[in-house]
Short mmCIF file of C-alpha atoms in Angstrom, two decimals:
data_model
loop_
_atom_site.label_atom_id
_atom_site.label_comp_id
_atom_site.label_asym_id
_atom_site.label_seq_id
_atom_site.Cartn_x
_atom_site.Cartn_y
_atom_site.Cartn_z
CA UNK A 1 -0.13 0.13 -0.01
CA UNK A 2 1.44 3.31 -1.14
CA UNK A 3 1.02 6.68 0.78
CA UNK A 4 2.20 10.02 -0.18
CA UNK A 5 3.28 12.70 2.43
CA UNK A 6 3.98 16.33 1.95
CA UNK A 7 6.85 18.12 3.43
CA UNK A 8 7.26 21.90 2.62
CA UNK A 9 9.51 24.82 3.39
CA UNK A 10 9.91 28.21 2.00
CA UNK A 11 12.05 26.91 -0.95
CA UNK A 12 10.45 23.85 -2.12
CA UNK A 13 7.72 21.15 -1.49
CA UNK A 14 8.65 17.55 -1.37
CA UNK A 15 6.27 14.65 -2.00
CA UNK A 16 7.45 11.57 -0.49
CA UNK A 17 6.24 8.18 -1.70
CA UNK A 18 5.94 5.66 0.94
CA UNK A 19 5.67 1.87 0.83
CA UNK A 20 5.29 0.07 4.20
CA UNK A 21 6.57 2.97 5.80
CA UNK A 22 9.74 3.40 3.86
CA UNK A 23 10.40 6.28 1.68
CA UNK A 24 10.85 4.87 -1.78
CA UNK A 25 10.87 8.09 -4.07
CA UNK A 26 11.08 11.77 -3.41
CA UNK A 27 9.60 14.21 -5.94
CA UNK A 28 10.57 17.90 -5.41
CA UNK A 29 8.43 20.99 -6.67
CA UNK A 30 9.57 24.41 -6.53
CA UNK A 31 7.97 26.78 -4.27
CA UNK A 32 5.48 28.67 -6.41
CA UNK A 33 6.26 32.16 -7.30
CA UNK A 34 2.60 33.41 -6.69
CA UNK A 35 2.45 31.90 -3.17
CA UNK A 36 1.51 28.91 -1.70
CA UNK A 37 -1.33 28.34 0.88
CA UNK A 38 -1.16 24.64 1.29
CA UNK A 39 -1.67 21.32 -0.59
CA UNK A 40 -3.32 17.81 -0.28
CA UNK A 41 -2.53 14.45 -1.91
CA UNK A 42 -5.32 12.25 -3.35
CA UNK A 43 -4.47 8.53 -4.15
CA UNK A 44 -6.59 6.67 -7.03
CA UNK A 45 -8.59 3.98 -5.84
CA UNK A 46 -6.41 1.17 -7.28
CA UNK A 47 -3.22 3.33 -6.15
CA UNK A 48 -1.83 3.89 -9.66
CA UNK A 49 -1.83 7.55 -9.47
CA UNK A 50 -1.12 10.36 -7.03
CA UNK A 51 -2.59 13.90 -7.46
CA UNK A 52 -0.97 16.69 -5.48
CA UNK A 53 -3.41 19.71 -5.29
CA UNK A 54 -2.22 22.93 -4.03
CA UNK A 55 -3.97 26.28 -3.56
CA UNK A 56 -2.70 29.84 -3.10
CA UNK A 57 -4.68 31.09 -0.35
CA UNK A 58 -6.22 33.48 -2.68
CA UNK A 59 -9.00 31.28 -4.26
CA UNK A 60 -6.76 29.75 -6.71
CA UNK A 61 -5.72 26.13 -7.10
CA UNK A 62 -3.43 23.84 -9.24
CA UNK A 63 -2.49 20.32 -9.61
CA UNK A 64 0.30 17.96 -10.60
CA UNK A 65 -0.92 14.30 -11.67
CA UNK A 66 1.60 11.35 -11.12
CA UNK A 67 1.62 7.86 -12.17
CA UNK A 68 2.99 5.57 -9.42
CA UNK A 69 5.13 3.06 -11.49
CA UNK A 70 7.88 0.82 -10.19
CA UNK A 71 7.88 2.63 -6.87
CA UNK A 72 8.35 6.00 -8.49
CA UNK A 73 6.28 9.21 -8.87
CA UNK A 74 6.25 9.91 -12.72
CA UNK A 75 4.80 13.23 -13.59
CA UNK A 76 2.18 13.00 -16.27
CA UNK A 77 0.12 16.04 -16.15
CA UNK A 78 0.27 19.54 -14.55
CA UNK A 79 -2.13 22.27 -14.41
CA UNK A 80 -1.10 25.90 -12.87
CA UNK A 81 -3.14 28.07 -10.72
CA UNK A 82 -6.41 28.92 -12.03
CA UNK A 83 -9.23 30.99 -10.27
CA UNK A 84 -11.94 29.27 -8.02
CA UNK A 85 -12.08 26.64 -5.36
CA UNK A 86 -11.73 22.93 -6.65
CA UNK A 87 -12.37 19.42 -5.97
CA UNK A 88 -10.83 16.21 -7.48
CA UNK A 89 -11.77 12.83 -7.89
CA UNK A 90 -10.95 9.67 -9.92
CA UNK A 91 -13.46 7.24 -11.36
CA UNK A 92 -13.44 3.80 -9.83
CA UNK A 93 -11.73 2.29 -12.96
CA UNK A 94 -9.05 4.91 -13.18
CA UNK A 95 -9.88 5.97 -16.80
CA UNK A 96 -10.64 9.62 -15.71
CA UNK A 97 -9.97 12.55 -13.46
CA UNK A 98 -12.65 14.97 -12.77
CA UNK A 99 -12.04 18.25 -11.62
CA UNK A 100 -15.11 20.41 -10.34
CA UNK A 101 -14.20 24.08 -10.29
CA UNK A 102 -16.74 26.44 -8.34
CA UNK A 103 -15.74 29.64 -9.96
CA UNK A 104 -16.28 31.87 -7.19
CA UNK A 105 -13.91 33.40 -4.61
CA UNK A 106 -15.46 31.62 -1.59
CA UNK A 107 -17.92 28.83 -1.29
CA UNK A 108 -20.30 31.27 0.54
CA UNK A 109 -23.44 32.14 -1.02
CA UNK A 110 -24.72 35.79 -0.85
CA UNK A 111 -28.25 36.59 0.41
CA UNK A 112 -30.88 35.56 -2.15
CA UNK A 113 -28.40 33.72 -4.33
CA UNK A 114 -30.00 30.55 -5.56
CA UNK A 115 -27.70 29.14 -8.40
CA UNK A 116 -24.08 28.95 -9.09
CA UNK A 117 -22.14 28.13 -12.24
CA UNK A 118 -19.22 25.75 -12.14
CA UNK A 119 -16.83 24.11 -14.51
CA UNK A 120 -16.47 20.29 -14.80
CA UNK A 121 -13.19 19.06 -16.47
CA UNK A 122 -12.60 15.65 -17.45
CA UNK A 123 -9.13 14.33 -17.97
CA UNK A 124 -8.93 10.99 -19.76
CA UNK A 125 -6.04 9.19 -18.11
CA UNK A 126 -4.97 7.17 -21.09
CA UNK A 127 -4.27 10.01 -23.52
CA UNK A 128 -4.41 12.95 -21.12
CA UNK A 129 -7.13 14.55 -23.40
CA UNK A 130 -9.47 17.00 -21.44
CA UNK A 131 -12.83 17.95 -21.86
CA UNK A 132 -14.94 20.48 -20.00
CA UNK A 133 -18.34 21.99 -19.68
CA UNK A 134 -20.14 24.52 -17.56
CA UNK A 135 -22.91 23.24 -15.25
CA UNK A 136 -25.30 25.27 -13.22
CA UNK A 137 -26.54 23.97 -9.68
CA UNK A 138 -29.37 25.32 -7.98
CA UNK A 139 -29.91 25.17 -4.18
CA UNK A 140 -33.05 25.84 -2.03
CA UNK A 141 -31.14 27.14 1.14
CA UNK A 142 -29.35 30.40 2.12
CA UNK A 143 -25.78 29.46 2.85
CA UNK A 144 -24.82 32.83 4.41
CA UNK A 145 -22.29 31.22 6.51
CA UNK A 146 -20.46 29.21 3.58
CA UNK A 147 -21.24 25.84 2.44
CA UNK A 148 -19.53 22.53 1.55
CA UNK A 149 -19.76 21.02 -1.78
CA UNK A 150 -18.78 17.40 -2.73
CA UNK A 151 -19.17 15.28 -5.90
CA UNK A 152 -18.70 11.53 -6.48
CA UNK A 153 -18.58 9.38 -9.44
CA UNK A 154 -20.07 5.82 -9.20
CA UNK A 155 -20.99 3.64 -12.08
CA UNK A 156 -20.12 6.46 -14.52
CA UNK A 157 -22.67 8.89 -13.12
CA UNK A 158 -21.60 12.12 -11.50
CA UNK A 159 -23.52 13.37 -8.55
CA UNK A 160 -23.09 16.98 -6.96
CA UNK A 161 -23.77 17.04 -2.99
CA UNK A 162 -24.47 20.30 -1.42
CA UNK A 163 -25.08 20.43 2.24
CA UNK A 164 -27.82 17.51 1.85
CA UNK A 165 -29.06 18.47 -1.62
CA UNK A 166 -28.11 16.18 -4.52
CA UNK A 167 -27.83 16.94 -8.05
CA UNK A 168 -26.89 14.31 -10.88
CA UNK A 169 -24.80 15.82 -13.82
CA UNK A 170 -25.60 14.65 -17.18
#
């Protein structure tokens, strides 16, 4: 079982790949010039990919996708900072990486707001091609204190989950 841990300082960010509590590879990323607010690792369901998502702390996010091959982190795709708040998920077959980008500064609705537009991006992991589409989601509650948005992929169907409300994305 593989694990990846992030170590950071003001010079660089190190991603350490562990197998059975032993570091088997390290990948170093230069500290972003536009700032670094933090990062997170997402391991794909079958442990063939590791995604390092990072954020600037100013409602911008980026990612680097790695293939875990022969106990090494091999970079296969990198997207620099873009505006908004994002979430990432792999499909269960590891054929597609999804990024849902809420194109707002904060996940906080204004009084009377009842819909938002987000961008759903799909990355084909076989050829690294990308498609995207805008989706609009509506909610019935006021979320003046912020809200949590998640999504899941199951049986090739995408569901957006927003504070107990669920929407299927076609």
